[in-house]
Amino acid sequence: MRIMHLSRASIMVWQFLLPLIEEQTRRGHNVSVCGSDDAYADTLREQGIHVVTHQLERSLNPWAIVKAIVCIKRHIRAQEIDVLVCHSPLGAGVGRLAGWWAGVPCCVYFAHGLPCVPGQNKIKWICWLLIEKSLARMTDALLVMNQYDEQLGRRHLMTSPQQVTRVPGMGIDLARYHGGSSQAVRQQLAQSLGVSQHAKFVLCIAYMIPAKGIYVYFQAAQKICQVRDDVVFLIAGDGPHEKALETAAFATGLGDRFHVLGWRDDIDELMRACDIFTLPTYYFEGLPVSILEAMACSKPVVATQHRGCEDVVVPGETGCLVPVRKASALARALLKCIMDEPLCRRLGEAGRRRVEREFELTHCTRVIADAIEKACVR
């Protein structure tokens, strides 16, 4: 089959879809990508992947969207695509419209988190639901990653419940993410930050926007720093609020305790160097990869009672879950782990076993590839 993966941003394909593309190619499919025209598209081409671009920006400008739909439709017809797999809300919306117009035989929406989020403003939630319900008429199959999206898709979006398939996320490379020795990495990290390697390191990895809980994390750090002087807080990632968060840390006198690391390519080493991982998100999560990576590195996880997080973290077994937007609750949960090393060790070991059992990369990749193939024969 001729399969096209469509995403608004090529970085998403580069970060998450390469194993799936390799597996589909291994099975004899002709796989291409339609994404943004940038350095990540060039990187994909260097790896031998056929990439076309759509010029779709992160914008709701009607004229730009219409131009993108026309462009994608032309790519689909030119390549005689059999299966269009759409990723991300904006890319999937535009992609499904283009696929319907182009007459693609099979259109799959791979939802890495539906835009209808628990706790969302009701009007916004209903608007997103109506949009997704309309687009579902142009969708042959919906792949989701969590229970909330699975139930929403089966009850409210797709014509038949059989059109909805829940997959276990994109999977984790257990050879890269493991709980091996981190002493050298920890020592190097502590030296670069000018702190003691014997400090307790709390790590958050997130795109720098409020919905990822970055300011909730900062507020929790402030509370903990009032009662402990041996805890160092780290946050890695880029985004529009990176500088603002760093400025807030220095403005409140936490510049030596709260470190904004920016974009990092050594996430696996950071995971192994830290003591506790946290992600206080209330974003459009599907299945948070960073949480799974931390669990694979045998780290205890403190996350939120939110879609996706609840599907990964087992409270009391692999970590803790706290209410969203509650810095005090987050601080209490982090302090509990900070003060109890045996608990951290037990939670971390259980987390590693859970990832080995359910979220290993090859297993997840094959499940997704199977689901896409089955969608085409319904």
mmCIF file of C-alpha atoms in Angstrom:
data_model
loop_
_atom_site.group_PDB
_atom_site.id
_atom_site.type_symbol
_atom_site.label_atom_id
_atom_site.label_comp_id
_atom_site.label_asym_id
_atom_site.label_seq_id
_atom_site.Cartn_x
_atom_site.Cartn_y
_atom_site.Cartn_z
ATOM 1 C CA MET A 1 0.000 0.000 0.000
ATOM 2 C CA ARG A 2 1.008 3.619 -0.506
ATOM 3 C CA ILE A 3 0.816 5.242 2.933
ATOM 4 C CA MET A 4 1.221 8.940 3.689
ATOM 5 C CA HIS A 5 1.763 10.263 7.229
ATOM 6 C CA LEU A 6 0.569 13.850 7.532
ATOM 7 C CA SER A 7 1.495 16.158 10.403
ATOM 8 C CA ARG A 8 1.470 19.924 10.764
ATOM 9 C CA ALA A 9 5.095 19.840 11.948
ATOM 10 C CA SER A 10 7.852 17.622 10.568
ATOM 11 C CA ILE A 11 9.518 17.581 13.989
ATOM 12 C CA MET A 12 6.634 15.450 15.235
ATOM 13 C CA VAL A 13 7.405 12.840 12.561
ATOM 14 C CA TRP A 14 11.120 12.974 13.366
ATOM 15 C CA GLN A 15 10.533 12.619 17.121
ATOM 16 C CA PHE A 16 7.855 9.932 17.195
ATOM 17 C CA LEU A 17 7.094 8.241 13.872
ATOM 18 C CA LEU A 18 10.411 6.931 12.519
ATOM 19 C CA PRO A 19 10.068 3.430 14.073
ATOM 20 C CA LEU A 20 6.533 3.129 12.643
ATOM 21 C CA ILE A 21 7.667 4.252 9.187
ATOM 22 C CA GLU A 22 10.533 1.744 9.311
ATOM 23 C CA GLU A 23 8.155 -1.056 10.325
ATOM 24 C CA GLN A 24 5.659 -0.201 7.569
ATOM 25 C CA THR A 25 8.478 -0.072 5.016
ATOM 26 C CA ARG A 26 9.755 -3.440 6.259
ATOM 27 C CA ARG A 27 6.278 -4.855 5.620
ATOM 28 C CA GLY A 28 6.501 -3.769 1.988
ATOM 29 C CA HIS A 29 4.487 -0.555 2.091
ATOM 30 C CA ASN A 30 5.512 2.582 0.203
ATOM 31 C CA VAL A 31 5.594 5.248 2.936
ATOM 32 C CA SER A 32 5.871 9.023 2.533
ATOM 33 C CA VAL A 33 5.491 12.063 4.775
ATOM 34 C CA CYS A 34 3.672 15.366 4.316
ATOM 35 C CA GLY A 35 4.897 17.961 6.809
ATOM 36 C CA SER A 36 6.367 21.404 7.362
ATOM 37 C CA ASP A 37 9.204 22.653 5.175
ATOM 38 C CA ASP A 38 12.115 22.979 7.617
ATOM 39 C CA ALA A 39 15.326 21.363 8.839
ATOM 40 C CA TYR A 40 13.433 18.355 10.196
ATOM 41 C CA ALA A 41 11.980 17.671 6.751
ATOM 42 C CA ASP A 42 15.531 17.732 5.385
ATOM 43 C CA THR A 43 16.639 15.315 8.119
ATOM 44 C CA LEU A 44 13.849 12.920 7.156
ATOM 45 C CA ARG A 45 14.915 13.119 3.508
ATOM 46 C CA GLU A 46 18.499 12.329 4.503
ATOM 47 C CA GLN A 47 17.183 9.114 6.029
ATOM 48 C CA GLY A 48 15.674 8.109 2.702
ATOM 49 C CA ILE A 49 12.070 9.097 3.427
ATOM 50 C CA HIS A 50 10.074 10.779 0.662
ATOM 51 C CA VAL A 51 8.855 14.105 2.097
ATOM 52 C CA VAL A 52 6.475 16.654 0.599
ATOM 53 C CA THR A 53 5.417 19.868 2.329
ATOM 54 C CA HIS A 54 2.146 21.717 2.860
ATOM 55 C CA GLN A 55 3.077 25.199 4.238
ATOM 56 C CA LEU A 56 0.509 24.842 7.039
ATOM 57 C CA GLU A 57 1.422 27.040 10.015
ATOM 58 C CA ARG A 58 0.099 26.891 13.573
ATOM 59 C CA SER A 59 -2.647 29.342 12.682
ATOM 60 C CA LEU A 60 -6.389 29.385 12.044
ATOM 61 C CA ASN A 61 -6.074 31.831 9.147
ATOM 62 C CA PRO A 62 -8.824 30.609 6.765
ATOM 63 C CA TRP A 63 -6.922 31.478 3.585
ATOM 64 C CA ALA A 64 -3.802 29.668 4.770
ATOM 65 C CA ILE A 65 -5.866 26.605 5.674
ATOM 66 C CA VAL A 66 -7.579 26.537 2.260
ATOM 67 C CA LYS A 67 -4.208 26.772 0.503
ATOM 68 C CA ALA A 68 -2.874 23.927 2.651
ATOM 69 C CA ILE A 69 -5.893 21.734 1.842
ATOM 70 C CA VAL A 70 -5.414 22.296 -1.888
ATOM 71 C CA CYS A 71 -1.698 21.566 -1.598
ATOM 72 C CA ILE A 72 -2.229 18.337 0.356
ATOM 73 C CA LYS A 73 -4.947 17.186 -2.043
ATOM 74 C CA ARG A 74 -2.506 17.556 -4.938
ATOM 75 C CA HIS A 75 0.159 15.538 -3.115
ATOM 76 C CA ILE A 76 -2.332 12.752 -2.363
ATOM 77 C CA ARG A 77 -3.467 12.497 -5.977
ATOM 78 C CA ALA A 78 0.050 12.799 -7.394
ATOM 79 C CA GLN A 79 1.271 9.888 -5.263
ATOM 80 C CA GLU A 80 -1.989 7.905 -5.616
ATOM 81 C CA ILE A 81 -2.107 7.422 -1.855
ATOM 82 C CA ASP A 82 -4.079 4.433 -0.545
ATOM 83 C CA VAL A 83 -3.936 5.292 3.167
ATOM 84 C CA LEU A 84 -3.689 8.770 4.684
ATOM 85 C CA VAL A 85 -2.666 8.751 8.368
ATOM 86 C CA CYS A 86 -3.286 12.152 9.974
ATOM 87 C CA HIS A 87 -1.540 13.303 13.158
ATOM 88 C CA SER A 88 -2.129 16.294 15.509
ATOM 89 C CA PRO A 89 -5.450 18.200 15.737
ATOM 90 C CA LEU A 90 -4.749 20.896 13.131
ATOM 91 C CA GLY A 91 -2.898 18.590 10.761
ATOM 92 C CA ALA A 92 -5.594 15.951 11.126
ATOM 93 C CA GLY A 93 -8.400 18.418 10.502
ATOM 94 C CA VAL A 94 -6.848 19.859 7.365
ATOM 95 C CA GLY A 95 -5.591 16.448 6.270
ATOM 96 C CA ARG A 96 -8.954 14.736 6.493
ATOM 97 C CA LEU A 97 -10.618 17.486 4.482
ATOM 98 C CA ALA A 98 -7.915 17.163 1.831
ATOM 99 C CA GLY A 99 -8.158 13.367 1.885
ATOM 100 C CA TRP A 100 -11.931 13.461 1.434
ATOM 101 C CA TRP A 101 -11.584 15.923 -1.456
ATOM 102 C CA ALA A 102 -8.864 13.826 -3.068
ATOM 103 C CA GLY A 103 -10.939 10.659 -2.698
ATOM 104 C CA VAL A 104 -8.317 8.748 -0.706
ATOM 105 C CA PRO A 105 -9.550 5.148 -0.154
ATOM 106 C CA CYS A 106 -8.717 5.034 3.577
ATOM 107 C CA CYS A 107 -8.233 7.891 6.042
ATOM 108 C CA VAL A 108 -6.939 7.192 9.566
ATOM 109 C CA TYR A 109 -6.856 9.776 12.345
ATOM 110 C CA PHE A 110 -4.061 8.922 14.775
ATOM 111 C CA ALA A 111 -5.030 11.083 17.765
ATOM 112 C CA HIS A 112 -2.047 11.760 20.001
ATOM 113 C CA GLY A 113 -4.592 13.431 22.279
ATOM 114 C CA LEU A 114 -8.042 14.602 21.154
ATOM 115 C CA PRO A 115 -8.602 18.384 21.544
ATOM 116 C CA CYS A 116 -11.588 17.737 23.853
ATOM 117 C CA VAL A 117 -9.826 17.736 27.229
ATOM 118 C CA PRO A 118 -11.232 16.943 30.708
ATOM 119 C CA GLY A 119 -11.611 20.119 32.754
ATOM 120 C CA GLN A 120 -11.660 22.287 29.654
ATOM 121 C CA ASN A 121 -13.973 25.283 29.325
ATOM 122 C CA LYS A 122 -17.360 23.725 28.474
ATOM 123 C CA ILE A 123 -18.016 25.927 25.453
ATOM 124 C CA LYS A 124 -14.566 25.192 24.052
ATOM 125 C CA TRP A 125 -15.025 21.467 24.754
ATOM 126 C CA ILE A 126 -18.380 21.391 22.924
ATOM 127 C CA CYS A 127 -16.963 23.334 19.963
ATOM 128 C CA TRP A 128 -14.074 20.886 19.619
ATOM 129 C CA LEU A 129 -16.473 17.954 19.937
ATOM 130 C CA LEU A 130 -18.676 19.283 17.137
ATOM 131 C CA ILE A 131 -15.648 19.862 14.912
ATOM 132 C CA GLU A 132 -14.308 16.366 15.561
ATOM 133 C CA LYS A 133 -17.759 14.847 15.044
ATOM 134 C CA SER A 134 -18.024 16.542 11.646
ATOM 135 C CA LEU A 135 -14.550 15.402 10.609
ATOM 136 C CA ALA A 136 -15.301 11.863 11.804
ATOM 137 C CA ARG A 137 -17.580 11.468 8.769
ATOM 138 C CA MET A 138 -14.420 11.664 6.637
ATOM 139 C CA THR A 139 -12.528 9.206 8.848
ATOM 140 C CA ASP A 140 -12.388 5.435 8.397
ATOM 141 C CA ALA A 141 -10.566 4.685 11.647
ATOM 142 C CA LEU A 142 -9.570 6.499 14.824
ATOM 143 C CA LEU A 143 -6.467 5.447 16.768
ATOM 144 C CA VAL A 144 -6.250 6.719 20.356
ATOM 145 C CA MET A 145 -3.819 6.276 23.244
ATOM 146 C CA ASN A 146 -5.906 6.581 26.404
ATOM 147 C CA GLN A 147 -9.186 5.494 27.943
ATOM 148 C CA TYR A 148 -10.819 8.931 27.881
ATOM 149 C CA ASP A 149 -10.272 9.359 24.141
ATOM 150 C CA GLU A 150 -11.333 5.769 23.485
ATOM 151 C CA GLN A 151 -14.671 6.264 25.245
ATOM 152 C CA LEU A 152 -15.220 9.666 23.636
ATOM 153 C CA GLY A 153 -14.495 8.278 20.179
ATOM 154 C CA ARG A 154 -16.781 5.280 20.562
ATOM 155 C CA ARG A 155 -19.690 7.095 22.185
ATOM 156 C CA HIS A 156 -19.708 10.436 20.378
ATOM 157 C CA LEU A 157 -17.459 10.562 17.304
ATOM 158 C CA MET A 158 -17.297 7.488 15.117
ATOM 159 C CA THR A 159 -20.283 5.773 13.498
ATOM 160 C CA SER A 160 -19.266 2.366 14.843
ATOM 161 C CA PRO A 161 -17.295 1.552 18.035
ATOM 162 C CA GLN A 162 -15.248 -0.887 15.936
ATOM 163 C CA GLN A 163 -13.734 2.086 14.110
ATOM 164 C CA VAL A 164 -11.898 3.105 17.301
ATOM 165 C CA THR A 165 -8.703 1.311 18.321
ATOM 166 C CA ARG A 166 -6.698 2.032 21.438
ATOM 167 C CA VAL A 167 -2.926 1.612 21.048
ATOM 168 C CA PRO A 168 -0.258 1.683 23.812
ATOM 169 C CA GLY A 169 1.473 4.863 22.659
ATOM 170 C CA MET A 170 4.551 5.142 20.465
ATOM 171 C CA GLY A 171 6.696 2.939 22.698
ATOM 172 C CA ILE A 172 9.971 3.380 24.581
ATOM 173 C CA ASP A 173 13.453 2.267 23.531
ATOM 174 C CA LEU A 174 14.441 0.242 26.594
ATOM 175 C CA ALA A 175 18.065 0.009 25.469
ATOM 176 C CA ARG A 176 18.380 3.790 25.618
ATOM 177 C CA TYR A 177 16.144 4.453 28.602
ATOM 178 C CA HIS A 178 17.235 2.250 31.477
ATOM 179 C CA GLY A 179 18.030 2.467 35.164
ATOM 180 C CA GLY A 180 21.784 1.971 34.822
ATOM 181 C CA SER A 181 24.499 3.804 36.724
ATOM 182 C CA SER A 182 24.182 7.594 36.590
ATOM 183 C CA GLN A 183 26.969 8.673 38.930
ATOM 184 C CA ALA A 184 29.224 10.179 36.243
ATOM 185 C CA VAL A 185 26.317 11.980 34.545
ATOM 186 C CA ARG A 186 25.018 13.211 37.896
ATOM 187 C CA GLN A 187 28.444 14.526 38.862
ATOM 188 C CA GLN A 188 28.844 16.321 35.534
ATOM 189 C CA LEU A 189 25.336 17.810 35.783
ATOM 190 C CA ALA A 190 25.917 19.030 39.341
ATOM 191 C CA GLN A 191 29.235 20.581 38.352
ATOM 192 C CA SER A 192 27.716 22.400 35.363
ATOM 193 C CA LEU A 193 24.971 23.844 37.594
ATOM 194 C CA GLY A 194 27.270 24.676 40.486
ATOM 195 C CA VAL A 195 25.392 22.508 42.990
ATOM 196 C CA SER A 196 26.246 19.498 45.127
ATOM 197 C CA GLN A 197 25.922 16.098 43.479
ATOM 198 C CA HIS A 198 24.435 14.905 46.774
ATOM 199 C CA ALA A 199 21.415 17.179 46.337
ATOM 200 C CA LYS A 200 18.029 15.736 45.448
ATOM 201 C CA PHE A 201 17.291 16.384 41.770
ATOM 202 C CA VAL A 202 13.679 16.796 40.626
ATOM 203 C CA LEU A 203 13.230 16.849 36.844
ATOM 204 C CA CYS A 204 10.420 18.025 34.574
ATOM 205 C CA ILE A 205 10.557 17.762 30.787
ATOM 206 C CA ALA A 206 7.931 19.768 28.946
ATOM 207 C CA TYR A 207 7.158 22.126 26.100
ATOM 208 C CA MET A 208 7.297 25.553 27.728
ATOM 209 C CA ILE A 209 3.644 26.564 27.847
ATOM 210 C CA PRO A 210 1.411 27.036 30.922
ATOM 211 C CA ALA A 211 -0.815 24.029 30.105
ATOM 212 C CA LYS A 212 2.164 21.729 30.620
ATOM 213 C CA GLY A 213 2.083 22.804 34.266
ATOM 214 C CA ILE A 214 5.432 24.603 34.201
ATOM 215 C CA TYR A 215 4.299 27.414 36.523
ATOM 216 C CA VAL A 216 2.588 24.950 38.853
ATOM 217 C CA TYR A 217 5.934 23.157 39.017
ATOM 218 C CA PHE A 218 7.700 26.440 39.777
ATOM 219 C CA GLN A 219 5.224 27.298 42.547
ATOM 220 C CA ALA A 220 5.680 23.834 44.071
ATOM 221 C CA ALA A 221 9.449 24.332 43.938
ATOM 222 C CA GLN A 222 9.073 27.620 45.825
ATOM 223 C CA LYS A 223 7.119 25.871 48.579
ATOM 224 C CA ILE A 224 9.627 23.040 48.898
ATOM 225 C CA CYS A 225 12.598 25.417 48.971
ATOM 226 C CA GLN A 226 11.088 27.042 52.062
ATOM 227 C CA VAL A 227 11.500 23.803 54.036
ATOM 228 C CA ARG A 228 14.393 22.028 52.278
ATOM 229 C CA ASP A 229 17.769 23.373 51.208
ATOM 230 C CA ASP A 230 19.011 20.189 49.529
ATOM 231 C CA VAL A 231 16.609 19.980 46.568
ATOM 232 C CA VAL A 232 17.430 21.220 43.059
ATOM 233 C CA PHE A 233 14.675 21.592 40.454
ATOM 234 C CA LEU A 234 15.370 21.108 36.754
ATOM 235 C CA ILE A 235 13.151 21.682 33.737
ATOM 236 C CA ALA A 236 14.174 20.850 30.173
ATOM 237 C CA GLY A 237 12.439 21.857 26.957
ATOM 238 C CA ASP A 238 11.888 24.863 24.756
ATOM 239 C CA GLY A 239 8.866 26.993 23.975
ATOM 240 C CA PRO A 240 7.414 30.505 24.243
ATOM 241 C CA HIS A 241 7.571 30.659 28.070
ATOM 242 C CA GLU A 242 11.160 29.482 28.490
ATOM 243 C CA LYS A 243 12.626 32.942 29.149
ATOM 244 C CA ALA A 244 9.696 34.029 31.317
ATOM 245 C CA LEU A 245 10.137 31.009 33.578
ATOM 246 C CA GLU A 246 13.865 31.611 33.869
ATOM 247 C CA THR A 247 13.247 35.274 34.696
ATOM 248 C CA ALA A 248 10.734 34.291 37.387
ATOM 249 C CA ALA A 249 13.272 31.963 38.992
ATOM 250 C CA PHE A 250 15.884 34.708 39.291
ATOM 251 C CA ALA A 251 13.332 37.336 40.342
ATOM 252 C CA THR A 252 12.255 35.206 43.312
ATOM 253 C CA GLY A 253 15.782 34.310 44.356
ATOM 254 C CA LEU A 254 15.599 30.698 43.164
ATOM 255 C CA GLY A 255 18.106 31.060 40.345
ATOM 256 C CA ASP A 256 20.483 28.625 42.057
ATOM 257 C CA ARG A 257 17.754 26.109 42.919
ATOM 258 C CA PHE A 258 15.454 26.184 39.875
ATOM 259 C CA HIS A 259 17.304 25.657 36.591
ATOM 260 C CA VAL A 260 15.742 26.113 33.138
ATOM 261 C CA LEU A 261 17.902 23.913 30.907
ATOM 262 C CA GLY A 262 16.319 24.637 27.522
ATOM 263 C CA TRP A 263 16.265 22.077 24.722
ATOM 264 C CA ARG A 264 18.353 18.980 25.499
ATOM 265 C CA ASP A 265 19.396 16.030 23.352
ATOM 266 C CA ASP A 266 20.532 13.987 26.374
ATOM 267 C CA ILE A 267 17.134 13.350 27.955
ATOM 268 C CA ASP A 268 18.022 9.738 28.755
ATOM 269 C CA GLU A 269 21.064 10.866 30.751
ATOM 270 C CA LEU A 270 19.074 13.579 32.533
ATOM 271 C CA MET A 271 16.495 10.965 33.493
ATOM 272 C CA ARG A 272 19.143 8.694 34.980
ATOM 273 C CA ALA A 273 20.765 11.594 36.842
ATOM 274 C CA CYS A 274 17.571 12.772 38.554
ATOM 275 C CA ASP A 275 15.908 11.328 41.660
ATOM 276 C CA ILE A 276 12.262 12.120 40.882
ATOM 277 C CA PHE A 277 10.393 12.987 37.692
ATOM 278 C CA THR A 278 7.293 15.154 37.537
ATOM 279 C CA LEU A 279 4.876 16.372 34.862
ATOM 280 C CA PRO A 280 2.014 18.486 36.310
ATOM 281 C CA THR A 281 0.288 18.784 32.939
ATOM 282 C CA TYR A 282 -3.265 19.698 31.986
ATOM 283 C CA TYR A 283 -2.507 19.807 28.243
ATOM 284 C CA PHE A 284 -3.973 17.803 25.284
ATOM 285 C CA GLU A 285 -2.094 14.684 26.374
ATOM 286 C CA GLY A 286 -2.358 11.386 24.566
ATOM 287 C CA LEU A 287 0.104 9.232 26.492
ATOM 288 C CA PRO A 288 2.968 11.362 27.882
ATOM 289 C CA VAL A 289 6.221 9.988 26.483
ATOM 290 C CA SER A 290 8.353 11.732 29.098
ATOM 291 C CA ILE A 291 6.560 9.893 31.904
ATOM 292 C CA LEU A 292 7.161 6.551 30.208
ATOM 293 C CA GLU A 293 10.819 7.441 29.655
ATOM 294 C CA ALA A 294 11.206 8.273 33.350
ATOM 295 C CA MET A 295 9.546 5.010 34.359
ATOM 296 C CA ALA A 296 11.844 3.112 31.989
ATOM 297 C CA CYS A 297 14.773 4.736 33.839
ATOM 298 C CA SER A 298 13.347 3.411 37.134
ATOM 299 C CA LYS A 299 12.340 6.842 38.425
ATOM 300 C CA PRO A 300 9.286 7.541 40.603
ATOM 301 C CA VAL A 301 6.782 9.792 38.834
ATOM 302 C CA VAL A 302 4.565 12.527 40.251
ATOM 303 C CA ALA A 303 1.969 13.550 37.663
ATOM 304 C CA THR A 304 -1.584 14.885 37.502
ATOM 305 C CA GLN A 305 -5.006 13.287 37.611
ATOM 306 C CA HIS A 306 -5.369 13.994 33.932
ATOM 307 C CA ARG A 307 -5.999 12.177 30.671
ATOM 308 C CA GLY A 308 -2.995 10.130 29.619
ATOM 309 C CA CYS A 309 -1.170 10.439 32.940
ATOM 310 C CA GLU A 310 -3.850 8.299 34.580
ATOM 311 C CA ASP A 311 -3.318 5.625 31.920
ATOM 312 C CA VAL A 312 0.397 5.342 32.696
ATOM 313 C CA VAL A 313 0.993 6.079 36.382
ATOM 314 C CA VAL A 314 -0.461 3.614 38.888
ATOM 315 C CA PRO A 315 -0.873 5.553 42.174
ATOM 316 C CA GLY A 316 1.048 3.960 45.011
ATOM 317 C CA GLU A 317 2.673 1.467 42.648
ATOM 318 C CA THR A 318 4.691 3.456 40.086
ATOM 319 C CA GLY A 319 4.167 7.001 41.358
ATOM 320 C CA CYS A 320 1.671 9.588 42.599
ATOM 321 C CA LEU A 321 -1.156 11.528 40.947
ATOM 322 C CA VAL A 322 -2.251 14.966 42.165
ATOM 323 C CA PRO A 323 -5.072 17.316 41.106
ATOM 324 C CA VAL A 324 -4.308 19.620 38.176
ATOM 325 C CA ARG A 325 -3.227 23.219 38.843
ATOM 326 C CA LYS A 326 -2.639 22.485 42.563
ATOM 327 C CA ALA A 327 0.902 23.520 43.488
ATOM 328 C CA SER A 328 0.424 22.653 47.172
ATOM 329 C CA ALA A 329 -0.649 19.090 46.353
ATOM 330 C CA LEU A 330 2.270 18.729 43.947
ATOM 331 C CA ALA A 331 4.695 19.992 46.597
ATOM 332 C CA ARG A 332 3.356 17.523 49.181
ATOM 333 C CA ALA A 333 3.679 14.585 46.784
ATOM 334 C CA LEU A 334 7.216 15.569 45.789
ATOM 335 C CA LEU A 335 8.226 16.020 49.433
ATOM 336 C CA LYS A 336 6.881 12.575 50.253
ATOM 337 C CA CYS A 337 9.184 11.072 47.629
ATOM 338 C CA ILE A 338 12.118 13.300 48.576
ATOM 339 C CA MET A 339 11.964 12.132 52.190
ATOM 340 C CA ASP A 340 11.484 8.411 51.472
ATOM 341 C CA GLU A 341 14.268 6.804 49.419
ATOM 342 C CA PRO A 342 12.953 3.213 49.829
ATOM 343 C CA LEU A 343 9.579 4.384 48.471
ATOM 344 C CA CYS A 344 11.278 6.021 45.481
ATOM 345 C CA ARG A 345 13.218 2.849 44.774
ATOM 346 C CA ARG A 346 10.087 0.690 44.964
ATOM 347 C CA LEU A 347 8.040 3.003 42.739
ATOM 348 C CA GLY A 348 10.864 3.264 40.210
ATOM 349 C CA GLU A 349 11.420 -0.478 39.948
ATOM 350 C CA ALA A 350 7.689 -1.089 39.489
ATOM 351 C CA GLY A 351 7.578 1.606 36.806
ATOM 352 C CA ARG A 352 10.380 -0.070 34.860
ATOM 353 C CA ARG A 353 8.574 -3.413 34.977
ATOM 354 C CA ARG A 354 5.355 -1.790 33.743
ATOM 355 C CA VAL A 355 7.097 -0.213 30.749
ATOM 356 C CA GLU A 356 8.839 -3.503 29.911
ATOM 357 C CA ARG A 357 5.503 -5.285 30.061
ATOM 358 C CA GLU A 358 3.272 -2.854 28.148
ATOM 359 C CA PHE A 359 5.176 -0.035 26.421
ATOM 360 C CA GLU A 360 8.275 -1.517 24.775
ATOM 361 C CA LEU A 361 9.071 0.161 21.436
ATOM 362 C CA THR A 362 8.942 -2.819 19.058
ATOM 363 C CA HIS A 363 5.720 -4.127 20.584
ATOM 364 C CA CYS A 364 3.959 -0.738 20.367
ATOM 365 C CA THR A 365 5.174 -0.138 16.811
ATOM 366 C CA ARG A 366 3.784 -3.469 15.615
ATOM 367 C CA VAL A 367 0.449 -2.873 17.348
ATOM 368 C CA ILE A 368 0.080 0.494 15.575
ATOM 369 C CA ALA A 369 1.122 -0.906 12.184
ATOM 370 C CA ASP A 370 -1.389 -3.751 12.595
ATOM 371 C CA ALA A 371 -4.169 -1.315 13.534
ATOM 372 C CA ILE A 372 -3.566 0.820 10.437
ATOM 373 C CA GLU A 373 -3.569 -2.237 8.173
ATOM 374 C CA LYS A 374 -6.797 -3.547 9.723
ATOM 375 C CA ALA A 375 -8.453 -0.158 9.199
ATOM 376 C CA CYS A 376 -7.933 -0.553 5.467
ATOM 377 C CA VAL A 377 -9.740 -3.882 5.170
ATOM 378 C CA ARG A 378 -12.878 -3.058 7.150
#
